[in-house]
mmCIF file of C-alpha atoms in Angstrom:
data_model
loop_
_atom_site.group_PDB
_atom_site.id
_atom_site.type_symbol
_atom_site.label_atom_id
_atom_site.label_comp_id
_atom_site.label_asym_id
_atom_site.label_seq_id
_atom_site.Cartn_x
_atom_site.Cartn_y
_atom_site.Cartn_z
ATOM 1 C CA UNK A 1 108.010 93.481 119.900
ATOM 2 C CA UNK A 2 105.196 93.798 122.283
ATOM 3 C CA UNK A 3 105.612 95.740 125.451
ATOM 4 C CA UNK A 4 105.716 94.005 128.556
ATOM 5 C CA UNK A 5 102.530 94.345 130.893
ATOM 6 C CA UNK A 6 104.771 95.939 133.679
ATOM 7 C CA UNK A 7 105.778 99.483 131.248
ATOM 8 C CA UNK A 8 102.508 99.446 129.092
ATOM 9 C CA UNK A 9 101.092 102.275 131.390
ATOM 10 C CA UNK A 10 103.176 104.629 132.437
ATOM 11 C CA UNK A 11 100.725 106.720 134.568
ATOM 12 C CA UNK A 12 101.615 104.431 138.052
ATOM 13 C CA UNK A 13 105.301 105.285 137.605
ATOM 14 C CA UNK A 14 104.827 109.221 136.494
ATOM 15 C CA UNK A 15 103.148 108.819 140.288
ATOM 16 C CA UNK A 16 105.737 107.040 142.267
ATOM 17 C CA UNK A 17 108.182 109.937 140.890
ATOM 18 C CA UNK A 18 106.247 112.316 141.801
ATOM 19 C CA UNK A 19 106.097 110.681 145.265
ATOM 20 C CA UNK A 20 109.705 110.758 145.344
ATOM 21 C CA UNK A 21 109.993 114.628 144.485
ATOM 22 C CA UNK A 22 107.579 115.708 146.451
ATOM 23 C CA UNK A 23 108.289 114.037 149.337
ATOM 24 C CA UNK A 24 104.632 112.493 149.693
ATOM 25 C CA UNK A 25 101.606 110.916 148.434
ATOM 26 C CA UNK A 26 99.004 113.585 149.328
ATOM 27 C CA UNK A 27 101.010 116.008 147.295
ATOM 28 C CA UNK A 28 101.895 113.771 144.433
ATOM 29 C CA UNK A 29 97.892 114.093 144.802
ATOM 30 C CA UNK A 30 97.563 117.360 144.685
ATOM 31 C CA UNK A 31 99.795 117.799 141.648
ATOM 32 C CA UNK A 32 98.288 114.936 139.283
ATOM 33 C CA UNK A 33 94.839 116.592 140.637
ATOM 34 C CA UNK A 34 93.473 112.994 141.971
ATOM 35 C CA UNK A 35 92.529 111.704 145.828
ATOM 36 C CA UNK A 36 95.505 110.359 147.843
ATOM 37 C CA UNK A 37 93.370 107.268 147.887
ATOM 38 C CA UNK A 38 93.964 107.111 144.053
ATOM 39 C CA UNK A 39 97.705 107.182 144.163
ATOM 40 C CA UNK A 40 97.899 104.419 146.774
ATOM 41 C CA UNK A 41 96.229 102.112 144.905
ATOM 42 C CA UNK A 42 97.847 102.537 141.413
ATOM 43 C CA UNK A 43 101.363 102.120 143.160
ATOM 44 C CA UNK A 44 99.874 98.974 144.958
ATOM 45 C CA UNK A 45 99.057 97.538 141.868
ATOM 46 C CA UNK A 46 101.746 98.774 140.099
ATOM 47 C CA UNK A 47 104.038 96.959 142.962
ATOM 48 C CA UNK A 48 101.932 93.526 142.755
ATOM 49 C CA UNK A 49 102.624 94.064 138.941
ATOM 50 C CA UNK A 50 106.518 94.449 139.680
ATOM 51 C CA UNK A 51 107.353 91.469 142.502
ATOM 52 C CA UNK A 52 108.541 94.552 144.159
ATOM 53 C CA UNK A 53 107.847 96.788 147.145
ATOM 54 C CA UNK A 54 108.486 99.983 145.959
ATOM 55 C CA UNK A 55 107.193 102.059 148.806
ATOM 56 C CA UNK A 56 107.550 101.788 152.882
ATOM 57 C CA UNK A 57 104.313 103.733 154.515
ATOM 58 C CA UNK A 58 104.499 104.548 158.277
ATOM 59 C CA UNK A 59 102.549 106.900 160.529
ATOM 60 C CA UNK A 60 105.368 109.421 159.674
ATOM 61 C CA UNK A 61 105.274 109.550 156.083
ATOM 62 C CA UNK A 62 106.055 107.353 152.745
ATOM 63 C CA UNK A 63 109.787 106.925 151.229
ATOM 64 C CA UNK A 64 111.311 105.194 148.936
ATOM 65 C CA UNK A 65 112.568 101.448 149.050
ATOM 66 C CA UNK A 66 115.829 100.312 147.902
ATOM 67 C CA UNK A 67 114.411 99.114 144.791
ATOM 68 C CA UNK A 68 111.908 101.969 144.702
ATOM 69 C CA UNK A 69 114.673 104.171 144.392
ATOM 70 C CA UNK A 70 116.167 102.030 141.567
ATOM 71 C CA UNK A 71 112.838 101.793 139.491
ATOM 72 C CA UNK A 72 112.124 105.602 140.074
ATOM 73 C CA UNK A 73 115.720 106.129 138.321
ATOM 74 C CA UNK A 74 114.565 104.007 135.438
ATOM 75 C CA UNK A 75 111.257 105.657 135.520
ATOM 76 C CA UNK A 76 112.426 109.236 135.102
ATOM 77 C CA UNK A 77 114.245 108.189 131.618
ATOM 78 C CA UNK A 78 111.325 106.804 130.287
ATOM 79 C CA UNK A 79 108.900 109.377 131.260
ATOM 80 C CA UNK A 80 111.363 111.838 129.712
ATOM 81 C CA UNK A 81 111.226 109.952 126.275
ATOM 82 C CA UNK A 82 107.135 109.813 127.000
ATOM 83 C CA UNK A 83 107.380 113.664 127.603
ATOM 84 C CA UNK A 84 109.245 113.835 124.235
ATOM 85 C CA UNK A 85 107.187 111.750 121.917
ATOM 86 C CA UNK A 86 103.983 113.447 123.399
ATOM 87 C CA UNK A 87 105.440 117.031 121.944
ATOM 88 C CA UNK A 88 106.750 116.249 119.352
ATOM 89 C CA UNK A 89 103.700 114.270 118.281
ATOM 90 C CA UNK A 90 101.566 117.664 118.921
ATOM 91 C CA UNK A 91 104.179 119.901 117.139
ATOM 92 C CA UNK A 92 103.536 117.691 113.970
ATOM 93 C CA UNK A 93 99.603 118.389 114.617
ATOM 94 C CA UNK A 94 100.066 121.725 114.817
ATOM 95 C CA UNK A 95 102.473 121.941 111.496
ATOM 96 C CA UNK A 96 99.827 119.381 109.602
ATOM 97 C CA UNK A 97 96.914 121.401 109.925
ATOM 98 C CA UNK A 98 99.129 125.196 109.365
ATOM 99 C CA UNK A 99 99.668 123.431 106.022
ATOM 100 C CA UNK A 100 97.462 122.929 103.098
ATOM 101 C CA UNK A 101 98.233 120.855 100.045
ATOM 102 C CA UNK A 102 95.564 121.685 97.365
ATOM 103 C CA UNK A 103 95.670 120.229 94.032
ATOM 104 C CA UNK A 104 93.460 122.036 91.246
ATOM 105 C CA UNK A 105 92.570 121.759 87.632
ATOM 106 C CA UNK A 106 93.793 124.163 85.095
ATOM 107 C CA UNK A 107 90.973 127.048 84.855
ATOM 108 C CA UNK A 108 90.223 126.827 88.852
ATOM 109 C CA UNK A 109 94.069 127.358 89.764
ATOM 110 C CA UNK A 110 94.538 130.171 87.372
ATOM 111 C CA UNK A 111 91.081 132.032 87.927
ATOM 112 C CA UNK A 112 89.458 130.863 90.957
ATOM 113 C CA UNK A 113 92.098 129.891 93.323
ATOM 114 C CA UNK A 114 94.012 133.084 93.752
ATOM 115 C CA UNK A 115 91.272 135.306 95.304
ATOM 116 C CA UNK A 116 90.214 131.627 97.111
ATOM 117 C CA UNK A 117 93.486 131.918 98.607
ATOM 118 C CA UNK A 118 93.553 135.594 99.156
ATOM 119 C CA UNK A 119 90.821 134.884 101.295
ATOM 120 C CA UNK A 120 91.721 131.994 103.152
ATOM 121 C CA UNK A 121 95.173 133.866 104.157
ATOM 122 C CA UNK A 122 92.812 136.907 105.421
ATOM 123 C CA UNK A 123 90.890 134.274 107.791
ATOM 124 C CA UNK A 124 94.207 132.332 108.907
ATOM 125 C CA UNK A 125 97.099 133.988 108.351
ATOM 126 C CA UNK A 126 99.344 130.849 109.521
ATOM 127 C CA UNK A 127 98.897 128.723 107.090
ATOM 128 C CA UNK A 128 101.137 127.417 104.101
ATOM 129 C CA UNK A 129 99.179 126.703 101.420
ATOM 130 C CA UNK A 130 101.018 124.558 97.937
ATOM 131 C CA UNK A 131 99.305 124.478 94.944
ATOM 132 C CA UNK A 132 99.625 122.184 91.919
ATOM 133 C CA UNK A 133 98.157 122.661 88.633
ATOM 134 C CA UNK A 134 97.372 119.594 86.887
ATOM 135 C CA UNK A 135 94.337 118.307 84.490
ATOM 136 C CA UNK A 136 91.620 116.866 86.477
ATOM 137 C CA UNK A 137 92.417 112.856 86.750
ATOM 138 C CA UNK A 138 96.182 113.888 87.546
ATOM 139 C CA UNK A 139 94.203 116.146 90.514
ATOM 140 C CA UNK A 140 92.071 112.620 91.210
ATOM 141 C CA UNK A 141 95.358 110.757 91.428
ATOM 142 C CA UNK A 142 97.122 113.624 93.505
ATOM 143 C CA UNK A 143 93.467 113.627 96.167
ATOM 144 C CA UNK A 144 93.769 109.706 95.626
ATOM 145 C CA UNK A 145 97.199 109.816 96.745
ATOM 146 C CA UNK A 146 97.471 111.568 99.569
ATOM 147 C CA UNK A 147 99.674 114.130 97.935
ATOM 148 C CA UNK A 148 96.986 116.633 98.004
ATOM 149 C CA UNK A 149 94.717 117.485 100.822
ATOM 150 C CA UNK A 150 92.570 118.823 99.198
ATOM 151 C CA UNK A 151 91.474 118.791 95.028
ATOM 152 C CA UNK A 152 89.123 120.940 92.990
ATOM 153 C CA UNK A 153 88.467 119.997 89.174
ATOM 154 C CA UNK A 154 86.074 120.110 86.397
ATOM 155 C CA UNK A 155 84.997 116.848 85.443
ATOM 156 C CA UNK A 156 81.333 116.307 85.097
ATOM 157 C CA UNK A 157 81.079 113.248 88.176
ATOM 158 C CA UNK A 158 83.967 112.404 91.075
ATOM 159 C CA UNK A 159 85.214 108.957 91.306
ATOM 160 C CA UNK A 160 83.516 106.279 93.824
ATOM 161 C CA UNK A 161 86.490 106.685 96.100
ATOM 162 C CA UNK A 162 86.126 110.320 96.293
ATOM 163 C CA UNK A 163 83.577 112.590 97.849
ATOM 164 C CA UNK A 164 83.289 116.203 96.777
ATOM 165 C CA UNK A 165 80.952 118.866 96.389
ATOM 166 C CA UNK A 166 80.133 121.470 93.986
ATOM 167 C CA UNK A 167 81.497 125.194 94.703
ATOM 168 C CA UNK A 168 81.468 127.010 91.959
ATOM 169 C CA UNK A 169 79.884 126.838 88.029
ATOM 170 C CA UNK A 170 81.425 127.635 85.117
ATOM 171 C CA UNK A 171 80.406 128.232 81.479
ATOM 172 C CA UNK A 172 81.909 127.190 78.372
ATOM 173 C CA UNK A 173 82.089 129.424 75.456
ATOM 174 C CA UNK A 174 82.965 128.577 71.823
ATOM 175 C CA UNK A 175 85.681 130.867 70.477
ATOM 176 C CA UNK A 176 87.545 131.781 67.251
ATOM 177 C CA UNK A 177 89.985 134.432 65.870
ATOM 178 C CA UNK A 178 88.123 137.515 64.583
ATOM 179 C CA UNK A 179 88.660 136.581 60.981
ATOM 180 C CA UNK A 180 87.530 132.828 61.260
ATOM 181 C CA UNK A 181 84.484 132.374 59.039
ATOM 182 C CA UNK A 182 82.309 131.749 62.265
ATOM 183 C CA UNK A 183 82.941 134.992 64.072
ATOM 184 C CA UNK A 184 80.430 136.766 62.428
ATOM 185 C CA UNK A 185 77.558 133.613 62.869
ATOM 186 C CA UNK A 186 74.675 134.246 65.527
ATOM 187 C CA UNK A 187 75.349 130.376 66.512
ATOM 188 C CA UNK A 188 76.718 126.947 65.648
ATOM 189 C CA UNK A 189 75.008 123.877 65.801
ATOM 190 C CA UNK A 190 76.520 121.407 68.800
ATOM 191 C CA UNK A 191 76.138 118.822 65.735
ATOM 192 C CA UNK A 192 78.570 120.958 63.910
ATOM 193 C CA UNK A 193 80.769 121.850 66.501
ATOM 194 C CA UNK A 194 81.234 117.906 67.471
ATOM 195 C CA UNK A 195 82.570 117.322 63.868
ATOM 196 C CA UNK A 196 84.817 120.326 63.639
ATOM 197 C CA UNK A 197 87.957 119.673 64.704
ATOM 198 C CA UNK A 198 88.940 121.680 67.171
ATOM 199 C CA UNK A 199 91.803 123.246 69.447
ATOM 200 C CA UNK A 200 91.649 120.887 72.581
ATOM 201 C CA UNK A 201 93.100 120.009 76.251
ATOM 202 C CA UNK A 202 94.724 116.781 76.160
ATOM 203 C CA UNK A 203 93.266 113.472 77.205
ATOM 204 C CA UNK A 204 92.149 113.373 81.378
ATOM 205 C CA UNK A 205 91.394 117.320 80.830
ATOM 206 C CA UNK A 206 88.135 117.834 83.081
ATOM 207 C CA UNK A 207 86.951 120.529 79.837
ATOM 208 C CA UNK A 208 87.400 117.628 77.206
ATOM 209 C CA UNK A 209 85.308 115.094 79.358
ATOM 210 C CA UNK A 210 82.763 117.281 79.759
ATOM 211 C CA UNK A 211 82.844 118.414 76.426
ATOM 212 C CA UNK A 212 82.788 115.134 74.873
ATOM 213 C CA UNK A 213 79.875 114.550 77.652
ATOM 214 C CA UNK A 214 77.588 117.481 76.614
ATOM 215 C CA UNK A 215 77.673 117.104 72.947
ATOM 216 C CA UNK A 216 78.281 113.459 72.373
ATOM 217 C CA UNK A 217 81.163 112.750 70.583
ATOM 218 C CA UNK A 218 83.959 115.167 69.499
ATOM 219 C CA UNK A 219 85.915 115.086 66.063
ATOM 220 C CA UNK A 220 89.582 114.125 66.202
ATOM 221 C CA UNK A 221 91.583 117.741 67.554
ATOM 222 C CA UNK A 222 93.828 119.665 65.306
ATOM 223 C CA UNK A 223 95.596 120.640 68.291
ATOM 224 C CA UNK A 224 95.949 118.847 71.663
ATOM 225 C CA UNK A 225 97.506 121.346 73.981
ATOM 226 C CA UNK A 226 98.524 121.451 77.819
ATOM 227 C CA UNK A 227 97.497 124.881 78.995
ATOM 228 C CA UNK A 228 94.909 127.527 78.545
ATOM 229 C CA UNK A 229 97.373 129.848 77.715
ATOM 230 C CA UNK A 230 98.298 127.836 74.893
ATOM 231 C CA UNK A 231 95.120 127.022 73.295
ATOM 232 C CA UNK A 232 94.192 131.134 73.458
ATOM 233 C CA UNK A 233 97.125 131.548 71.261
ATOM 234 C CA UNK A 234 96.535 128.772 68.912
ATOM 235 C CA UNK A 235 93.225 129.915 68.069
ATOM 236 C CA UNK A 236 94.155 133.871 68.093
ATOM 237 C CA UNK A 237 96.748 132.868 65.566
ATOM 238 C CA UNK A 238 94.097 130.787 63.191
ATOM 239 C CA UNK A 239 94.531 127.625 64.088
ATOM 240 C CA UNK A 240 90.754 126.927 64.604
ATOM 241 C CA UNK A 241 88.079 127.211 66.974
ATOM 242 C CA UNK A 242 88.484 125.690 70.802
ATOM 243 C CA UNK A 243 85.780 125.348 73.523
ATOM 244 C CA UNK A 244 87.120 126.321 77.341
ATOM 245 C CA UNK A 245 86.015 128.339 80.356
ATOM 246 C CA UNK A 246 84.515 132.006 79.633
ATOM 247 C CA UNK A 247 86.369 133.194 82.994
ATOM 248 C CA UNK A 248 89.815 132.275 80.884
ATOM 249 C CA UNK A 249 88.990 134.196 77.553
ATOM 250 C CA UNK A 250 87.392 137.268 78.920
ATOM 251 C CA UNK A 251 90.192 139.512 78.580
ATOM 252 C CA UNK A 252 90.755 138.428 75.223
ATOM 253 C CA UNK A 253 86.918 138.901 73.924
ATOM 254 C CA UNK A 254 87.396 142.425 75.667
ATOM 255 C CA UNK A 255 90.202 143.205 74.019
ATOM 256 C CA UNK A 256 89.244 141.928 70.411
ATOM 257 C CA UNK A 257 91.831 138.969 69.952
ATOM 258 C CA UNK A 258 88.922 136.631 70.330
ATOM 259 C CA UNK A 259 85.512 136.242 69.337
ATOM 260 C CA UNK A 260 82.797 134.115 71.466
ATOM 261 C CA UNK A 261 80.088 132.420 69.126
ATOM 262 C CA UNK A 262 76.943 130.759 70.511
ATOM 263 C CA UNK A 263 76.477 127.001 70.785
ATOM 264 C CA UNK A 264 72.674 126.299 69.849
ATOM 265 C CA UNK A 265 71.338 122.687 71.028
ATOM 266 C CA UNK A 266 74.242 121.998 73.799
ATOM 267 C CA UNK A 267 74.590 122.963 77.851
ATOM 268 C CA UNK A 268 77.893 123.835 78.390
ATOM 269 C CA UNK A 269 77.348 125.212 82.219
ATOM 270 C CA UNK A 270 79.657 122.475 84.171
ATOM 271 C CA UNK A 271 80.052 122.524 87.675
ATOM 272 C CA UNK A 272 83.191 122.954 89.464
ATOM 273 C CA UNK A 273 83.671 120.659 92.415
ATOM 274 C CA UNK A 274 86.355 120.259 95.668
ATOM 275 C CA UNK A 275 87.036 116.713 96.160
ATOM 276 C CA UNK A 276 88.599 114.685 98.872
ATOM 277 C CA UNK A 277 89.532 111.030 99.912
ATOM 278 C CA UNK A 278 86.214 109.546 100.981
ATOM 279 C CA UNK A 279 85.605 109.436 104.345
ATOM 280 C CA UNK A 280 88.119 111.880 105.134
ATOM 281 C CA UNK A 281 85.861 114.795 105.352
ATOM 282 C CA UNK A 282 87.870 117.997 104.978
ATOM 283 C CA UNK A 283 89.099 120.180 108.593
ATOM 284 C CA UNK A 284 90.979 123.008 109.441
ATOM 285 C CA UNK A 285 92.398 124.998 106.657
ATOM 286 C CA UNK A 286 90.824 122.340 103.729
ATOM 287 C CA UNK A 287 87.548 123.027 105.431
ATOM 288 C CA UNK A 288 87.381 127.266 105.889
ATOM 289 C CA UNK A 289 88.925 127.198 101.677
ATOM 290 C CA UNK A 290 85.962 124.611 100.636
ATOM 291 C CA UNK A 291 83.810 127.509 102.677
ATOM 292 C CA UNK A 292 85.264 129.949 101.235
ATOM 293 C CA UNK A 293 84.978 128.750 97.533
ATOM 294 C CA UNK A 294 81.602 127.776 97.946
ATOM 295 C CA UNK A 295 80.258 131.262 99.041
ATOM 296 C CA UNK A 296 82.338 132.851 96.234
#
């Protein structure tokens, strides 16, 4: 239901109270930092909006009328509740923007985000950030949503209904168990490598898109597997080659339990991108980690 004309302002009536506790209009003035002048006229109008004559003005001063009295009663309640709504409206501001939803793609979460982060809780120390790992349309959806401020994934192109921008690039690298027959090759063909069945993320992965992108077409998987993690250990334990992010596989090709092999004839340099609702540009914490990210 619509408000009535009479309470949809509630500045006259914060006024006429503080005529009533202070004993005057000049200091009412003084107090809402506004000319005496001022204060007349918004309780004039505020008694021609009434019916009622809320104030009686003589050469000695300004009190309250019977009904005056009554309506400042009334008043004081709902400037109370108006007091109430106005803080606790500002205490939700200031918990929104010390909290930071951020949805992110497998290889940015587990390689990226954490010094991101580290970061970001150096600059402001206040803030509660919650991550979610997902593949990159479930981090679309989460952005899409609402249920993430804030999204980074690895898809070659955001969305129309997003906007985004790129932060960080990544390279994919082709590897295999030491004793696969291609670990000794200077380089495979992308031709070859798009008919090979491989180890691969399952469908909506941002690496599978842009895999499929940059060489065309891929050949049914021998493996489709959730995690990194997992498709390192599938391929360390011979189950066949897999293309994903150098930054995840270079303790492995340090350590020997993986090889890296050369992909002639394909670009496999993707860019990794923050994304966001459009027209909801990021602020506060989404904005300094986008910063952050960006110069990292």
């Amino acid at each position: 239901m619509a408000l009535s004309p009479r309470v949809a302002d509630l500045v006259p009536y914060d006024l006429l109270v503080s005529v009533a506790t202070l004993g005057s209009m000049g200091r009412a003035a003084v107090a809402h930092g506004v000319s005496q002048a001022a204060v007349s006229a918004r309780i004039r109008s505020l008694e021609s909006a009434l019916g009622l004559t809320l104030l009686e003005r003589s050469p000695r001063g300004t009190r309250l009328t019977p009904d005056g009295a009554l309506v400042v009663e009334r008043a004081r309640a709902a400037l109370d509740a108006a007091h109430a709504l106005d803080e606790g409206v500002a205490a939700l501001r200031t918990d929104r923007a010390a909290r930071l939803r951020v949805a992110a793609s497998v290889t940015v979460a587990e390689y990226l985000l954490p010094r991101w982060l580290v970061a970001l809780r150096a600059e402001l120390p206040g803030t509660a950030v919650t991550l979610t790992s997902h593949n990159t349309a479930e981090v679309v959806d989460d952005v899409r949503s609402g249920d993430a401020d804030l999204g980074f994934v690895e898809g070659p192109e955001l969305p129309a209904d997003l906007d985004g921008q790129v932060v960080a690039r990544d390279r994919l690298v082709l590897v295999v168990a030491p004793d696969h027959p291609w670990a000794g090759r200077r380089a495979v063909d992308g031709s070859r490598l798009a008919s090979t069945p491989l180890v691969a993320r399952e469908p909506g992965s941002g690496t599978r898109d842009f895999l499929e992108r940059a060489l065309g077409a891929l050949a049914p998987p021998v493996l489709e597997l959730g995690s990194t993690t997992a498709i390192k250990n599938a391929v360390a334990g011979g189950a066949g080659p897999a293309v994903i992010s150098g930054l995840a596989v270079a303790a492995e090709v340090a350590a020997g339990t993986l090889r890296t092999v050369p992909v002639r004839g394909a670009d496999l340099q993707r860019r990794l991108r923050a994304a966001w609702r459009r027209g909801r540009a990021p602020s506060g914490p989404a904005l300094v980690l986008v910063r952050i990210a960006s110069r990292r």
